[in-house]
XYZ file of C-alpha atoms in Angstrom:
383
model
C -33.318 -2.347 -27.803
C -30.853 -2.016 -30.693
C -29.310 -5.832 -31.273
C -25.991 -4.112 -30.870
C -26.698 -2.879 -27.483
C -25.558 -4.916 -24.411
C -28.153 -5.261 -21.404
C -27.269 -3.443 -18.662
C -25.330 -4.897 -15.490
C -27.247 -4.599 -12.127
C -24.480 -1.882 -11.112
C -24.864 -0.105 -14.411
C -28.766 0.144 -13.618
C -28.232 1.065 -9.957
C -25.779 3.762 -11.162
C -28.317 5.081 -13.888
C -31.100 5.203 -11.404
C -28.886 7.422 -8.982
C -26.867 9.446 -11.384
C -27.051 13.260 -10.633
C -28.422 12.967 -7.124
C -26.068 15.168 -4.511
C -27.401 13.381 -1.220
C -24.390 11.033 -1.034
C -20.880 10.924 -2.310
C -19.467 7.120 -2.296
C -15.911 6.671 -1.489
C -14.549 3.431 -2.000
C -11.177 2.181 -1.142
C -10.732 -1.601 -1.483
C -14.273 -2.648 0.072
C -14.364 0.252 2.855
C -17.505 2.767 2.086
C -17.930 6.376 3.695
C -20.585 8.352 3.064
C -20.972 12.085 3.463
C -24.519 13.379 3.644
C -26.685 15.808 5.428
C -25.362 16.960 9.006
C -27.766 16.568 11.564
C -26.201 19.421 13.563
C -27.841 21.775 11.310
C -31.429 20.836 12.113
C -32.518 22.239 15.412
C -36.167 20.672 15.499
C -36.283 16.988 16.700
C -38.683 16.038 14.013
C -36.913 17.017 11.471
C -33.730 15.467 12.997
C -35.597 12.175 12.762
C -36.764 12.696 9.145
C -33.000 13.415 7.904
C -32.168 10.224 10.009
C -34.382 8.229 8.123
C -32.976 9.559 5.113
C -29.598 8.812 6.132
C -30.369 5.091 6.647
C -32.165 4.966 3.285
C -29.230 6.276 1.578
C -26.683 3.988 3.476
C -28.729 0.829 2.498
C -28.821 2.116 -1.462
C -24.871 2.881 -0.821
C -24.461 -0.797 0.250
C -26.491 -2.131 -2.711
C -24.416 -0.072 -5.121
C -21.367 -1.208 -3.249
C -22.225 -4.985 -3.960
C -23.076 -4.133 -7.637
C -19.634 -2.318 -8.039
C -17.786 -5.243 -6.486
C -19.172 -7.710 -8.889
C -18.154 -5.422 -12.293
C -14.484 -4.128 -11.925
C -14.766 -2.228 -14.960
C -17.459 -0.135 -13.403
C -15.245 0.001 -9.998
C -12.463 1.727 -12.374
C -14.782 3.898 -14.160
C -17.215 5.278 -11.616
C -15.240 5.174 -8.440
C -11.224 4.478 -8.917
C -10.877 7.151 -11.492
C -12.663 9.918 -9.853
C -10.718 9.287 -6.398
C -7.434 9.553 -8.436
C -8.400 12.940 -9.699
C -9.148 14.026 -6.175
C -6.249 12.739 -4.670
C -4.093 14.130 -7.625
C -5.598 17.573 -7.145
C -5.181 17.284 -3.277
C -1.602 16.212 -3.299
C 0.289 17.879 -6.409
C 1.292 21.170 -4.456
C 2.355 19.321 -1.492
C 4.859 16.668 -3.061
C 5.873 19.399 -5.494
C 7.079 21.387 -2.114
C 8.280 18.458 -0.768
C 10.336 17.582 -3.621
C 11.793 20.857 -3.924
C 12.756 21.391 -0.386
C 14.956 18.347 -0.950
C 16.596 19.148 -3.924
C 17.467 22.436 -2.742
C 19.770 20.800 -0.244
C 23.138 19.941 -0.647
C 24.282 17.269 -0.492
C 21.193 15.592 -1.668
C 19.389 14.189 1.619
C 19.493 10.351 2.135
C 16.493 8.082 1.902
C 14.070 7.665 4.514
C 12.599 4.467 3.293
C 14.264 1.337 2.284
C 13.173 -2.214 0.983
C 15.563 -4.925 0.881
C 14.148 -8.329 -0.890
C 16.169 -11.041 -0.153
C 14.225 -13.691 -2.076
C 12.575 -12.720 -5.257
C 9.497 -15.114 -5.048
C 5.909 -14.911 -3.995
C 3.383 -17.705 -3.358
C 0.281 -15.177 -3.504
C -2.126 -15.585 -5.824
C -3.215 -12.086 -6.318
C -5.045 -10.326 -9.705
C -3.679 -7.224 -8.801
C 0.147 -8.446 -8.504
C 2.228 -8.682 -11.465
C 4.567 -10.786 -9.264
C 2.493 -13.320 -8.019
C 2.963 -17.145 -8.069
C 1.556 -17.442 -11.483
C 3.288 -14.934 -13.654
C 6.428 -13.495 -12.298
C 8.912 -13.138 -15.144
C 12.152 -12.980 -12.872
C 14.814 -15.234 -12.525
C 14.939 -16.661 -9.244
C 17.442 -15.279 -7.254
C 18.621 -15.089 -3.142
C 20.449 -12.342 -1.530
C 23.721 -13.549 -0.497
C 24.412 -13.160 3.873
C 27.824 -11.111 2.693
C 25.619 -8.731 0.591
C 23.151 -8.267 3.487
C 25.744 -7.563 5.813
C 27.418 -4.968 3.612
C 23.898 -3.365 3.271
C 23.814 -3.524 7.099
C 27.255 -1.828 7.434
C 26.758 0.644 5.489
C 23.455 1.954 6.832
C 25.142 1.397 10.295
C 27.926 4.032 9.230
C 25.264 6.413 8.113
C 23.553 6.189 11.571
C 20.338 5.404 9.441
C 17.210 6.401 11.421
C 14.609 5.573 8.920
C 12.399 2.660 7.752
C 13.920 -0.677 6.820
C 11.484 -2.960 5.069
C 12.858 -6.696 4.700
C 10.511 -7.141 1.947
C 9.346 -5.930 -1.132
C 7.592 -7.535 -4.261
C 7.941 -10.684 -2.647
C 6.532 -13.156 0.419
C 9.568 -12.847 2.985
C 8.745 -15.759 4.901
C 9.753 -18.004 1.736
C 13.260 -17.326 2.622
C 13.992 -19.078 5.757
C 16.964 -16.849 6.800
C 14.363 -14.112 7.310
C 14.325 -14.305 11.056
C 18.316 -14.192 11.308
C 18.192 -11.190 8.754
C 15.425 -9.306 11.169
C 17.870 -10.057 14.234
C 21.271 -8.524 12.243
C 18.845 -5.544 11.130
C 17.886 -4.815 14.533
C 21.547 -5.150 16.209
C 22.828 -3.377 13.095
C 20.406 -0.620 13.148
C 19.059 0.059 16.586
C 17.432 3.727 15.343
C 15.791 2.330 12.558
C 12.329 1.413 12.286
C 12.532 -2.492 10.930
C 9.129 -4.047 9.729
C 7.466 -6.570 7.300
C 4.932 -7.134 5.512
C 3.821 -10.886 4.993
C 0.794 -12.826 3.462
C 0.726 -14.889 6.429
C 0.450 -18.083 4.313
C 3.737 -19.363 6.146
C 3.072 -18.071 9.393
C 2.595 -19.950 12.706
C 2.511 -18.912 16.412
C 5.921 -20.357 16.709
C 7.527 -18.448 13.946
C 5.785 -15.146 15.022
C 6.877 -15.518 18.675
C 10.466 -15.905 17.153
C 10.160 -13.191 14.565
C 8.250 -10.315 16.366
C 11.012 -9.163 19.184
C 13.211 -7.907 16.125
C 10.606 -6.047 14.267
C 9.160 -2.577 15.291
C 6.120 -3.408 12.939
C 4.444 -6.622 11.435
C 1.562 -6.510 8.977
C 0.023 -9.724 7.817
C -2.226 -9.449 4.907
C -4.605 -11.995 4.613
C -5.562 -12.315 1.103
C -9.306 -13.684 0.640
C -11.407 -15.104 -2.382
C -15.070 -15.261 -1.571
C -16.287 -14.975 2.103
C -13.620 -13.044 4.223
C -12.345 -14.495 7.539
C -9.424 -15.429 9.459
C -7.208 -18.627 8.364
C -6.687 -21.424 10.971
C -2.850 -20.589 11.195
C -3.636 -16.993 11.628
C -6.550 -17.308 14.333
C -3.907 -18.283 17.072
C -1.639 -15.380 16.230
C -4.826 -13.092 16.448
C -5.662 -14.729 19.812
C -2.018 -14.438 21.262
C -2.259 -10.238 20.493
C -5.237 -9.964 21.879
C -3.576 -11.587 25.318
C -0.751 -9.360 24.667
C -2.273 -6.296 24.243
C 1.090 -4.270 23.764
C 1.199 -6.135 20.301
C -1.442 -4.607 19.154
C 0.234 -1.328 18.298
C 3.075 -3.061 16.606
C 0.995 -6.354 14.683
C -1.761 -5.383 12.039
C -3.683 -8.157 10.229
C -5.743 -6.806 7.097
C -7.997 -8.629 5.452
C -7.824 -7.806 1.452
C -9.822 -9.169 -1.519
C -7.045 -10.963 -4.057
C -9.113 -10.039 -6.874
C -9.481 -6.601 -6.116
C -8.553 -3.684 -8.333
C -5.456 -1.731 -6.354
C -2.610 0.403 -7.132
C -1.575 -0.452 -10.840
C 1.898 -1.060 -9.863
C 3.339 1.092 -12.702
C 0.981 0.104 -15.490
C 1.769 -3.629 -14.847
C -1.200 -4.935 -12.826
C -3.143 -7.264 -15.175
C -6.708 -6.598 -13.579
C -6.635 -2.807 -14.378
C -7.799 -1.431 -17.908
C -7.969 2.061 -17.283
C -5.636 4.879 -15.237
C -5.731 8.306 -14.365
C -2.292 10.031 -15.739
C -1.477 11.875 -12.717
C -0.090 15.563 -12.859
C 1.154 15.129 -9.256
C 4.857 14.031 -9.400
C 5.893 10.950 -7.231
C 8.548 11.228 -4.422
C 9.656 7.717 -4.293
C 12.775 8.233 -5.899
C 13.506 11.235 -3.881
C 13.138 9.443 -0.506
C 13.141 5.535 -1.222
C 15.801 2.994 -2.008
C 14.992 -0.612 -3.134
C 17.392 -3.350 -3.272
C 16.852 -6.553 -5.057
C 18.577 -9.910 -4.189
C 21.326 -9.414 -6.524
C 22.172 -5.945 -5.084
C 20.651 -4.175 -7.778
C 18.859 -0.965 -6.825
C 15.495 -0.814 -8.749
C 13.763 2.845 -9.351
C 10.918 2.692 -6.699
C 8.962 -0.190 -5.336
C 6.412 -0.085 -8.284
C 9.263 -1.213 -10.146
C 8.680 -4.732 -9.472
C 9.986 -6.675 -12.220
C 13.324 -4.416 -12.081
C 13.007 -2.993 -15.650
C 15.031 0.130 -14.004
C 18.743 -0.425 -12.470
C 19.717 2.632 -10.648
C 22.994 0.782 -9.720
C 24.983 -2.210 -8.124
C 25.738 -2.639 -4.666
C 28.246 -5.561 -5.219
C 30.435 -3.142 -6.761
C 29.057 0.221 -5.513
C 28.393 2.206 -2.432
C 24.805 3.262 -1.204
C 25.452 6.605 -1.060
C 27.123 6.581 -4.245
C 24.034 5.082 -5.886
C 21.845 7.167 -4.011
C 23.650 10.645 -5.257
C 24.674 8.991 -8.450
C 23.970 10.445 -11.815
C 21.257 7.922 -12.978
C 19.346 9.102 -9.690
C 20.103 12.635 -10.581
C 18.440 12.318 -13.976
C 15.307 10.937 -12.831
C 14.556 13.259 -10.270
C 15.369 16.229 -12.413
C 13.145 15.075 -15.026
C 10.566 14.059 -12.375
C 10.457 16.599 -9.894
C 7.444 18.657 -11.297
C 5.476 15.962 -13.817
C 5.145 12.258 -14.588
C 7.549 11.842 -17.395
C 10.651 10.615 -15.604
C 10.179 7.270 -17.326
C 7.585 5.699 -19.363
C 6.685 3.459 -16.102
C 6.061 7.039 -13.977
C 3.815 8.008 -16.717
C 1.502 5.201 -16.416
C 1.802 4.679 -12.472
C -1.162 5.404 -10.336
C 0.792 5.553 -7.136
C 1.127 8.815 -5.535
C 4.525 8.564 -3.557
C 4.286 9.670 -0.188
C 0.757 10.979 -0.124
C -0.262 8.558 2.520
C 0.469 9.303 5.999
C 2.376 6.269 6.404
C 5.099 7.409 4.064
C 5.047 11.408 4.760
C 7.786 11.600 7.035
C 10.586 9.320 8.336
C 9.042 9.984 11.710
C 5.584 8.876 11.242
C 5.424 5.069 10.244
C 1.727 3.869 10.525
C -1.477 5.589 11.660
C -2.288 4.588 15.311
C -5.545 4.918 14.436
C -5.605 2.091 11.526
C -4.291 -0.291 14.145
C -7.300 0.118 16.621
C -9.313 -0.148 13.472
C -7.758 -3.363 12.545
C -8.198 -4.842 15.938
C -11.494 -3.842 16.258
C -12.249 -5.644 13.291
C -10.349 -8.876 13.865
C -11.631 -9.314 17.519
C -15.040 -9.156 16.040
C -13.855 -12.365 13.887
C -12.605 -14.271 16.704
C -16.026 -14.429 18.358
């Protein structure tokens, strides 16, 4: 061996031994694995079916070994899984999102947003490697939204008869703000036609807080970020049990288990555990559909502008509609209607805007099957 060459990792050896074979395709998203392989329906003889079934089992075992190696080698994950998947997404969604953008750009006046994120306190207690706003690495000056500003935002949205989505969080942990319960109740009263929802890491959640919060939300997503072995934290277990006893909550509450060291979306190029990025040809339609409001009333470029590098307007002195249809947003939309060149952040970002079903329509909020799948997994952990 050349003295300059580094020994291959376990994952690299597995990849090398499987490269070029077409009998399986690994599709990895987080820690989810899906296999495309031989379809048994094409084989008529029982004996042939049994042989193919055995082949599938062997393939699955190889794939799981591959997955374990990939998880231990983040750079391999980027090179062999994340980047190829992003290329596939790019090809799939480019014509779809370009068409959506052109439809909105052709309307006069420019149509309203249908995604709103309101950050009432710009802090998070999370320790996730992939987030540029984690508790160890947050460059933002601490800021709390005033009740007067929140009230003004609610009144303006009510005047617009807003029926889209209202997220009471952005790049923060919303339960760090003890006023979040009152804010949720106020949003519910002011915007009865809107879909009010919240994402939380659940570290500050108790059953008492959950019962107090949930009546004013249409959806609550609890992201349990684990390190090492996945499982339900002690404070989340009573909430999960409560939801299993109240079946109607399983269509509005979702508990997700996420590795805090995972390599995820690169947050506009700001994620610290990302090295490689596929530069998308597909434009992003967040500036065409999403309004993100920081605690000081300033409006960000989008949800991936977590540290507020771009300011599109200031709601302390401007109206929401004026900012949304203002010159700054117009310039961004013209520059980004066909490409990623609206800003340097856009060029380096691997978010695909509303390519996900949860964002693709103002009426389509969260895919119901994902709730079912989530609760199947959570119930298994309760036993």
